[in-house]
Coordinates of C-alpha atoms in Angstrom, one line a residue:
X1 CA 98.5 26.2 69.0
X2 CA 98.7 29.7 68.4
X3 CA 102.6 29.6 68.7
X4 CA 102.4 26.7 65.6
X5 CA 100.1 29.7 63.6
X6 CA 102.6 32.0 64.0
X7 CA 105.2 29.9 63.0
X8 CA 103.5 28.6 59.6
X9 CA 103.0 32.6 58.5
X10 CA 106.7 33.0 58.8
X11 CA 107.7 29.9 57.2
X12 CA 105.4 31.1 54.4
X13 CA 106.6 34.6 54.2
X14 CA 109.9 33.5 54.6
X15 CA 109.5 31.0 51.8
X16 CA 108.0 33.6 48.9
X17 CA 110.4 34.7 46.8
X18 CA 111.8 38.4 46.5
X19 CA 110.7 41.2 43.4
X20 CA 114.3 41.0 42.2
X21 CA 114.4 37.2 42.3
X22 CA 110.9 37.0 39.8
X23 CA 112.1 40.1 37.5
X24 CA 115.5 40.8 37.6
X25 CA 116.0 44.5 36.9
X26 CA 118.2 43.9 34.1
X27 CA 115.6 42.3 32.5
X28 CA 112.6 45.1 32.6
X29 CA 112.1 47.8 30.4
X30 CA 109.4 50.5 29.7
X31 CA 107.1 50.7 27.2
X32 CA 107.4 53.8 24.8
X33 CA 105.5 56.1 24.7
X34 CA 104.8 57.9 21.4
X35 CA 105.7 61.3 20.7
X36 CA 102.9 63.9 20.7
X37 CA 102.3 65.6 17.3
X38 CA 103.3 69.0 16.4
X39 CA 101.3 71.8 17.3
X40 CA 100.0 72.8 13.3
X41 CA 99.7 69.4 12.7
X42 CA 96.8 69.3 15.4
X43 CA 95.7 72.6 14.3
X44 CA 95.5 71.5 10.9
X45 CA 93.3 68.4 11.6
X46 CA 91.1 70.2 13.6
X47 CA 90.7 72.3 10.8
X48 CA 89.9 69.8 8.2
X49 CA 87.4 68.3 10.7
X50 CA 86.1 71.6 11.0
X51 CA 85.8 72.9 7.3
X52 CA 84.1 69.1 7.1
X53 CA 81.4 69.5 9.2
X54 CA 80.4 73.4 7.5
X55 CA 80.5 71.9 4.3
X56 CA 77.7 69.4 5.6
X57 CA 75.7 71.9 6.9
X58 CA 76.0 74.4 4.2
X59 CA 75.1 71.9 1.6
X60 CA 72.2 70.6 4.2
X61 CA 70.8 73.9 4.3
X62 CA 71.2 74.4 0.4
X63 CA 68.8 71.6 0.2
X64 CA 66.3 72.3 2.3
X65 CA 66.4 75.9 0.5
X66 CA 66.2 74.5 -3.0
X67 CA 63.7 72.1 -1.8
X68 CA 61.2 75.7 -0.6
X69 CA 62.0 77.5 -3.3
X70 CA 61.6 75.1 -6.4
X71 CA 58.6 72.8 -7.2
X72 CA 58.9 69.5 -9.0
X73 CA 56.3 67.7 -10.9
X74 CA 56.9 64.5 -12.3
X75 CA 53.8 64.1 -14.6
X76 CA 55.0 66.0 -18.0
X77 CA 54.4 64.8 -21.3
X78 CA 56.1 66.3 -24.4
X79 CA 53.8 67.3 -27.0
X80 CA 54.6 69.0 -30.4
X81 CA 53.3 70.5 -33.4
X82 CA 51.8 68.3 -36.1
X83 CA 50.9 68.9 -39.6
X84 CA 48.2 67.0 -42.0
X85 CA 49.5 66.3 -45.4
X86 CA 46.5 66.3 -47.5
X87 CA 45.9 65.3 -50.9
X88 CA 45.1 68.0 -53.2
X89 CA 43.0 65.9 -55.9
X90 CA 41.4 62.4 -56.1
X91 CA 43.4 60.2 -57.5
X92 CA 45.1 56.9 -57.1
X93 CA 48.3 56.4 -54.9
X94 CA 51.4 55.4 -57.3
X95 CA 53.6 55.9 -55.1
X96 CA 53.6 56.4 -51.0
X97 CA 57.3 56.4 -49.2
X98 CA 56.0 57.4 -45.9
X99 CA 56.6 55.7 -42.4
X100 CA 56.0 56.4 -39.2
X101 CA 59.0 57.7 -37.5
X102 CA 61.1 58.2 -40.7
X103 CA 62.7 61.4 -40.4
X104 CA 62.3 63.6 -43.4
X105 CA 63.7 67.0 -45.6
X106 CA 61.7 69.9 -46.2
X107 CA 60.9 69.5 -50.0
X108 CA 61.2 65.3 -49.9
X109 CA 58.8 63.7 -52.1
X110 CA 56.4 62.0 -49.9
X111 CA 53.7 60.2 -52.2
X112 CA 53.0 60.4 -56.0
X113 CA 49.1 60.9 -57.2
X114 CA 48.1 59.9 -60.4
X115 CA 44.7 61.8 -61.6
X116 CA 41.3 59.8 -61.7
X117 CA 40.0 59.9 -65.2
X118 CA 37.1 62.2 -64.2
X119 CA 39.4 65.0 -62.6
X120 CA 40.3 66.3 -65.8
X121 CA 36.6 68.2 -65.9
X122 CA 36.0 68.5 -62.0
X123 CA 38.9 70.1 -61.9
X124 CA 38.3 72.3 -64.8
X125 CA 34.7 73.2 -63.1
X126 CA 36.7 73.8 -60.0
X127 CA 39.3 76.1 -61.5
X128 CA 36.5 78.4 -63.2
X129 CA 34.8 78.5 -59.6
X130 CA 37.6 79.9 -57.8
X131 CA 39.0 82.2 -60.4
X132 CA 35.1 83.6 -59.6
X133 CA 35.7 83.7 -56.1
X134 CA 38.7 85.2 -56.5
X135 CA 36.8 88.5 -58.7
X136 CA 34.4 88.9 -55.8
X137 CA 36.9 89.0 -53.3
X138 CA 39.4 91.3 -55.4
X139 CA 35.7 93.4 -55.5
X140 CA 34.7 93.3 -52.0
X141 CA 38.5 94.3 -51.0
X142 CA 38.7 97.6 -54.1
X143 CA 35.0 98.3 -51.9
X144 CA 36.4 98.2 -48.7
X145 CA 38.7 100.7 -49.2
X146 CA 37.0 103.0 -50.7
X147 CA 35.1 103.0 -48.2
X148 CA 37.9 103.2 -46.1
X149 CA 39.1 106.2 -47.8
X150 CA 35.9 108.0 -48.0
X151 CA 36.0 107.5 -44.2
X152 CA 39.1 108.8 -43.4
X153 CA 38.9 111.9 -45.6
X154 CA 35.7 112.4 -43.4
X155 CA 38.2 112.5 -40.4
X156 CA 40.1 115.2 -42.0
X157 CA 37.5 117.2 -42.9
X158 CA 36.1 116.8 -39.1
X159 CA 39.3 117.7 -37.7
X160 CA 39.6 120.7 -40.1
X161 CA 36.0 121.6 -38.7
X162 CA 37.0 121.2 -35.0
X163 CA 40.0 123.5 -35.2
X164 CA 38.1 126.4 -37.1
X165 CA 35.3 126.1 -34.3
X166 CA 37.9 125.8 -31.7
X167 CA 39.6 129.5 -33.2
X168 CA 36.0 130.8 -33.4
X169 CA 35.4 129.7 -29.9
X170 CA 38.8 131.5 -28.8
X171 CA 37.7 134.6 -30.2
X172 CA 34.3 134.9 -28.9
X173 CA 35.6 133.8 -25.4
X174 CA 38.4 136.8 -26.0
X175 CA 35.5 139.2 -26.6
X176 CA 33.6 137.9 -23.6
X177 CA 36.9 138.9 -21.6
X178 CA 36.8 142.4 -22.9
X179 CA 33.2 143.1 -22.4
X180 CA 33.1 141.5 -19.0
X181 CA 36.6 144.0 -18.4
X182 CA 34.8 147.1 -18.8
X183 CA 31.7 145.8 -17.0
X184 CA 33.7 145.2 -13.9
X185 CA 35.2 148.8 -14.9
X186 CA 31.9 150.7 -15.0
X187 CA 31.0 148.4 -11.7
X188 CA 33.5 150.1 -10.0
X189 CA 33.4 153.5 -11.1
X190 CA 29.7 153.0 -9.7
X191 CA 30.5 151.6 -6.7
X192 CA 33.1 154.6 -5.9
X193 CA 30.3 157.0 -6.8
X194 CA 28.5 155.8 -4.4
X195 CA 30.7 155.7 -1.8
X196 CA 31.6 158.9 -2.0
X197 CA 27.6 160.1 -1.9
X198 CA 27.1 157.8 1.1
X199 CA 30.1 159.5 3.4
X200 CA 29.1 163.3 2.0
X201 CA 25.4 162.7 4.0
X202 CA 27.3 161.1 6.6
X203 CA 29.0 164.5 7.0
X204 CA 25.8 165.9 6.7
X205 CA 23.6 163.8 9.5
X206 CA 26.7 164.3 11.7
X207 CA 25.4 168.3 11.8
X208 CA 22.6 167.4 12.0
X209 CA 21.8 168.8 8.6
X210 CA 19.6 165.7 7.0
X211 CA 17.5 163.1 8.1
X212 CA 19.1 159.2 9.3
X213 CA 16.2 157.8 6.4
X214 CA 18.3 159.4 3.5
X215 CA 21.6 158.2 5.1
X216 CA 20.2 154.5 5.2
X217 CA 19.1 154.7 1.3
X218 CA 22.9 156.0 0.4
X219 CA 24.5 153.3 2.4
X220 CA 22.4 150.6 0.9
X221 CA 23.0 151.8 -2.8
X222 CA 26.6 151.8 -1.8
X223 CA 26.7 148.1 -0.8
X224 CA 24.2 147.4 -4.1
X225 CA 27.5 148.7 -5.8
X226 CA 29.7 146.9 -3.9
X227 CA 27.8 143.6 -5.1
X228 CA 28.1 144.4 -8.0
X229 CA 31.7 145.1 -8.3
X230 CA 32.2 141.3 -7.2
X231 CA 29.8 140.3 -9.5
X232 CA 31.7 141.5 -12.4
X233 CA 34.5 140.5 -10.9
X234 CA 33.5 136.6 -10.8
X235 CA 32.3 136.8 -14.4
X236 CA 35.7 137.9 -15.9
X237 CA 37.0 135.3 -14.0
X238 CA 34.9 132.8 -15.7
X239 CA 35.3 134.4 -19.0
X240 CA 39.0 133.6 -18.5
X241 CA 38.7 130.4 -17.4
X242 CA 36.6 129.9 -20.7
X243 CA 39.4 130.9 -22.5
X244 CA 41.9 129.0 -21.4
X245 CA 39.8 125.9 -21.8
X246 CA 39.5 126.4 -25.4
X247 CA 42.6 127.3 -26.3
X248 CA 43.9 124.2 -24.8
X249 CA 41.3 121.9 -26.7
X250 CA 39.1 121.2 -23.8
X251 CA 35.6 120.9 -24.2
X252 CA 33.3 123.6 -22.5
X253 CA 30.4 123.9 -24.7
X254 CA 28.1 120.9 -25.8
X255 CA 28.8 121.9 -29.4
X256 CA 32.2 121.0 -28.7
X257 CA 31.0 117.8 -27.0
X258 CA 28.9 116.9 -29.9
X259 CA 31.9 117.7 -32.3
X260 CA 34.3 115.1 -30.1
X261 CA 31.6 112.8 -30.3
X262 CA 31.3 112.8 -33.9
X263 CA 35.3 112.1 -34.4
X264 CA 35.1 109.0 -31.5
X265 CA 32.4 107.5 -33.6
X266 CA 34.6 108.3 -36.8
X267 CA 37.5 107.5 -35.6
X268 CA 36.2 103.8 -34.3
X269 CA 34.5 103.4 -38.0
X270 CA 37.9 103.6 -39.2
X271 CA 39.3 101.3 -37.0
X272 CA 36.3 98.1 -37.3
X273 CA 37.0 99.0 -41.5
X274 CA 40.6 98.9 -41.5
X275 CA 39.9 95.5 -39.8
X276 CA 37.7 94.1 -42.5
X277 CA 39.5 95.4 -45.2
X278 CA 43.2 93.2 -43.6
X279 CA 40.4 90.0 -43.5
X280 CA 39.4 90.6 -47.0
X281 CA 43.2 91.3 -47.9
X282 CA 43.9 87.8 -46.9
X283 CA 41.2 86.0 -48.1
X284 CA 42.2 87.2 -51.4
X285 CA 45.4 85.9 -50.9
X286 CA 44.6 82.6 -49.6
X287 CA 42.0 82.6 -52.7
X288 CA 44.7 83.4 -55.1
X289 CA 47.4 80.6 -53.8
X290 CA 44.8 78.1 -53.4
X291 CA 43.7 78.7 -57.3
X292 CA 47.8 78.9 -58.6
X293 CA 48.0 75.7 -56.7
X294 CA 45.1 74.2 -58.5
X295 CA 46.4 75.8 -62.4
X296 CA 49.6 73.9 -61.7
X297 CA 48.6 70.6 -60.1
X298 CA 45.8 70.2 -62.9
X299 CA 47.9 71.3 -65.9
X300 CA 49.9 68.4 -65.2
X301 CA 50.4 65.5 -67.7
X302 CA 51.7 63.1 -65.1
X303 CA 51.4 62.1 -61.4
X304 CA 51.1 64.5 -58.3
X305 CA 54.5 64.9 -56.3
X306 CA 53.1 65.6 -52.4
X307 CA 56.2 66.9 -50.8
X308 CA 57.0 67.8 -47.1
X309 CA 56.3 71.0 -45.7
X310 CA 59.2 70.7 -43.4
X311 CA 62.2 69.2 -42.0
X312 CA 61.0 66.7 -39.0
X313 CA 59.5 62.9 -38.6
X314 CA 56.8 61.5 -40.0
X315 CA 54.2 60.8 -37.3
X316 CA 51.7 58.5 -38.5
X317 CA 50.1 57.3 -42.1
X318 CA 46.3 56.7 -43.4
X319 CA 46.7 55.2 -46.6
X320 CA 48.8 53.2 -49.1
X321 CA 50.3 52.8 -52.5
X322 CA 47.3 51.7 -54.6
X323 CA 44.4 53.2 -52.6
X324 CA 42.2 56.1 -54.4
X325 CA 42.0 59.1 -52.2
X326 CA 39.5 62.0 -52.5
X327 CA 40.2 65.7 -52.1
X328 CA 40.9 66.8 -49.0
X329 CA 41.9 63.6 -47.7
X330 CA 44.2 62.8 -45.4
X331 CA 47.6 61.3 -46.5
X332 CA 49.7 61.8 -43.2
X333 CA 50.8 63.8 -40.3
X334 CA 54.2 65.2 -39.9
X335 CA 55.8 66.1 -36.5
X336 CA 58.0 69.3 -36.2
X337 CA 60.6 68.4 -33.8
X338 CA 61.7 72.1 -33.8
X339 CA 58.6 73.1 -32.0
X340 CA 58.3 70.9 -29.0
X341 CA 56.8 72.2 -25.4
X342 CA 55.9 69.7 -22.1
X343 CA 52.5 69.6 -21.1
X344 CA 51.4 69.2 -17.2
X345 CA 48.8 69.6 -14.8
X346 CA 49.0 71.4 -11.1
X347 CA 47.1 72.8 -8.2
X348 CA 45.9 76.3 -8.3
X349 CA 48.1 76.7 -5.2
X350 CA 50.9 75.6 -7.2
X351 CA 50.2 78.1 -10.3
X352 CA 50.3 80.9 -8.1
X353 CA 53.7 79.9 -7.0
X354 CA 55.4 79.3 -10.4
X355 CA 57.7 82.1 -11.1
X356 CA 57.3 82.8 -14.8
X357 CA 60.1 84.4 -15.7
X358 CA 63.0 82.0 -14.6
X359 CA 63.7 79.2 -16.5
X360 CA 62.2 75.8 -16.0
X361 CA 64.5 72.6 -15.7
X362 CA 63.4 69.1 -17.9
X363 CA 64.5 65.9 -17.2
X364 CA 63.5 63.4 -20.4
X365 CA 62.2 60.0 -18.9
X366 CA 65.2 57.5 -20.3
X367 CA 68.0 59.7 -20.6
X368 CA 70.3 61.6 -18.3
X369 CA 70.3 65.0 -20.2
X370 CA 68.9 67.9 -18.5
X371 CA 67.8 70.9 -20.5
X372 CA 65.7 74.4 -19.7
X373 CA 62.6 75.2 -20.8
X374 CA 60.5 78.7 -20.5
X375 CA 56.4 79.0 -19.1
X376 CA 54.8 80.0 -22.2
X377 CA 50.9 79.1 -20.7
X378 CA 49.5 78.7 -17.2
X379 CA 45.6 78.2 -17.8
X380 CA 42.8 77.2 -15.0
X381 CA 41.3 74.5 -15.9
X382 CA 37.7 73.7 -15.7
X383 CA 35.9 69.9 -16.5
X384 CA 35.0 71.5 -19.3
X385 CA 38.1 73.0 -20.3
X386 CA 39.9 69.9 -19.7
X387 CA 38.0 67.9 -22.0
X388 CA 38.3 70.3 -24.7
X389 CA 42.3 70.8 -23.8
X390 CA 42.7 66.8 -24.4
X391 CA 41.4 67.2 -28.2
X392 CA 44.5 69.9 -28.6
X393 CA 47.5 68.9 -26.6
X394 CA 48.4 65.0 -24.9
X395 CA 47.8 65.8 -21.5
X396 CA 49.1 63.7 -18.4
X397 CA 46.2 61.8 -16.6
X398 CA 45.1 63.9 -12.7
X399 CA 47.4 62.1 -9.9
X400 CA 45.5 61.2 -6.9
X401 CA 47.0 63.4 -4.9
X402 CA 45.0 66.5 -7.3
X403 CA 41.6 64.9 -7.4
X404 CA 39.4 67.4 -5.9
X405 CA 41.4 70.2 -6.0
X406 CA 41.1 73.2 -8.5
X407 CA 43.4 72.5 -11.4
X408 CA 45.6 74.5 -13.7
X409 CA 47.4 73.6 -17.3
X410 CA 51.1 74.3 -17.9
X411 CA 53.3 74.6 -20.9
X412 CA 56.9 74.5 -21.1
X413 CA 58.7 75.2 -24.6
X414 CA 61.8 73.2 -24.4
X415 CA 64.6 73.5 -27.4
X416 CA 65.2 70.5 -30.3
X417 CA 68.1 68.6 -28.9
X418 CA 70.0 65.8 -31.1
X419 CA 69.6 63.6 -28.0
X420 CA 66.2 63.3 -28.5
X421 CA 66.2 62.2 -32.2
X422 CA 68.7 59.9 -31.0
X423 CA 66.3 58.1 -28.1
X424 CA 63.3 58.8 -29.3
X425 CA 61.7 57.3 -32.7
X426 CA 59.2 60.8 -32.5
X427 CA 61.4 63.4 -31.1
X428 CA 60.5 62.1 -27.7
X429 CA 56.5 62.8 -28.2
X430 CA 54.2 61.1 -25.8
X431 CA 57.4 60.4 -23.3
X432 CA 57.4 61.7 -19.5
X433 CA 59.4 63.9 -18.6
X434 CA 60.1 65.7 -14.6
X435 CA 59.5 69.4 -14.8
X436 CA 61.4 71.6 -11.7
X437 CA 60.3 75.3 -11.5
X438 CA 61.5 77.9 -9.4
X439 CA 58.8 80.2 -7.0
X440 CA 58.4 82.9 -5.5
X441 CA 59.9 82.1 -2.6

């Protein structure tokens, strides 16, 4: 059996086919293989790779940086200044051309007034008034400076009065220098005297010629002298000390105190006068334009021309054409897109981190334009405060992430831009707007 095993495994050997027989050798071929780049091709890849990968990094870590060193709040509102037209008689609305949101000239006529009946003699009564107010003010301003005059003529003759006592003191101090000189002078002619008696009866006890008693007395007189040399000594040094004091205007005496005194006190009248006499300057002033004002709006024959004070956009209306209106009533507000700022609230921590003196980057809500903007107020802000803020200024609501924390009010002048005319109906008043300022960082 094992014979007819043997004999199978040949027959099967035997029977498999040879390597040439399955692929002939003129049939096989190689794959290719594809030739390795050049050397700066590799190095040039590797390169690009490499320059790739800092460029991520560098602009990774530029954000992270930017992201320390800037803050961005996102609850701004843009605020800007408005102006009430008001109506400078009572009268009766002829005409009134004004719309919210109409942009406007300086010097375009806004409404027409035509005079109630009665003004004619109101207005008489109230030109005679203020042409009276303007005499007492004209009188309380000729007062004031007078009195300002008399004052400063007071400072003149003070100062003329402090530098004669101040040469008078010089002199007397130079006399005390001269007597004070020979003081120390006959001081130590007495103190050499002196000396000279005290070692003669030292001589003398040394033979034995006088008694020690006598000795003793001398050498005590001596050092009396001496004393008194240092004592004349010390007061020439304060007599020149005194001297140089008063020559250099500095106060030593209380006569001199009292005289310096006397020119503060002067000196501060003059100031709190000069004040008064600038408030009654201007109230004269305003006095006079409001009365020139009056003489030519009352002269007129025909209706009231109320013009606008400046170029910008009508911001809201209180009346209309037909409606009688009383002096000092209301007729409209006008925005002045020219002086617009961003308003905003932030933590104390925050405040204290705003650098002031680098510009400050606005984003508009709605548009895509970014513009700069300067810190013109950083203000804590108490409850009370607040409130009060809110009746001057539009004033984002407190995000919930600053409700218990100390709070602080910020203001960001930002330039007119044609943009916001464009986008806006009110310059962009009322809108949001994201606020990015730099720190100290």
């Amino acid at each position: 059996m094992v014979n007819t095993l043997k004999k199978s495994s040949q027959t099967q050997i035997l029977s498999q086919p040879k390597t040439s027989e399955i692929c002939p050798p003129s049939e096989y071929t190689l794959p290719d293989l594809a030739p390795r780049p050049a050397l700066w091709k590799r190095i040039t890849v590797g390169s690009l790779f490499w320059a790739l990968g800092l460029g991520a990094a560098t602009i990774g870590l530029t954000s992270i940086y930017y992201r320390l060193s800037h803050i961005t709040i996102d609850s701004g509102i843009v605020n800007g200044r408005t102006v009430r037209v008001q109506s400078p008689i009572n009268g009766t609305l002829e005409d009134f051309y004004g719309r919210p949101g109409a942009q406007i000239q300086a010097g375009q006529v806004l409404a027409k007034l035509e005079p109630l009946p009665q003004e004619g003699l109101d207005n008489q009564l109230n030109i005679t008034r203020l042409r009276q107010k303007v005499e007492v003010a004209a009188s309380n301003l000729k007062l004031a400076q007078q009195t300002l005059t008399m004052l400063t003529q007071q400072k003149s003759t003070l100062a003329q009065q402090d530098r004669q006592f101040q040469s008078a003191m010089v002199t007397i101090a130079a006399d005390d220098i001269a007597r004070y000189e020979a003081a120390l002078d006959e001081a130590i002619a007495n103190e050499e005297a002196a000396n000279s008696t005290y070692q003669r009866h030292q001589m003398l006890l040394d033979e034995g010629a006088i008694a020690a008693q006598r000795v003793d007395e001398l050498r005590a007189e001596w050092k009396v002298a001496q004393a008194s040399v240092q004592a004349a000594q010390a007061a020439l040094a304060s007599a020149r000390t005194t001297l140089a004091a008063t020559q250099n205007s500095v106060p030593v005496q209380s006569s001199i105190d009292d005289l310096q005194e006397q020119q503060q006190t002067l000196q501060q009248r003059i100031q709190d006068q000069t004040v008064r006499v600038e408030q009654l300057r201007l109230d004269l002033e305003n006095r006079q334009a409001e009365l020139e004002e009056l003489e030519v709006v009352y002269t007129q024959d025909s209706s009231v021309e109320i013009t606008a004070p400046f170029t910008g956009v009508i911001h809201t209306t209180r009346h209309e054409t037909g409606e009688e209106v009383s002096r000092p009533a209301t007729l409209l507000t006008v925005l002045d897109c020219n002086d617009l700022w961003v308003e905003t609230l932030v933590s104390i921590d925050q405040a204290h981190r705003i650098d002031v003196e680098k510009p400050v980057r606005v984003d508009f809500a709605g548009t895509t334009q970014t513009i700069t903007g300067e810190v013109t107020l950083i203000e804590a802000m108490t409850t009370g405060k607040l409130t009060e803020a809110r009746t001057e200024a539009i004033l984002p609501a407190v995000s919930a992430n600053l409700i218990g924390q100390p709070l602080a009010r910020v203001r960001v002048n930002v330039p007119p831009t044609d943009s916001q005319f464009q986008a806006h109906q009110f310059c962009g008043l009322g809108q949001s707007a994201r606020l990015t300022f730099a720190t100290d960082f």
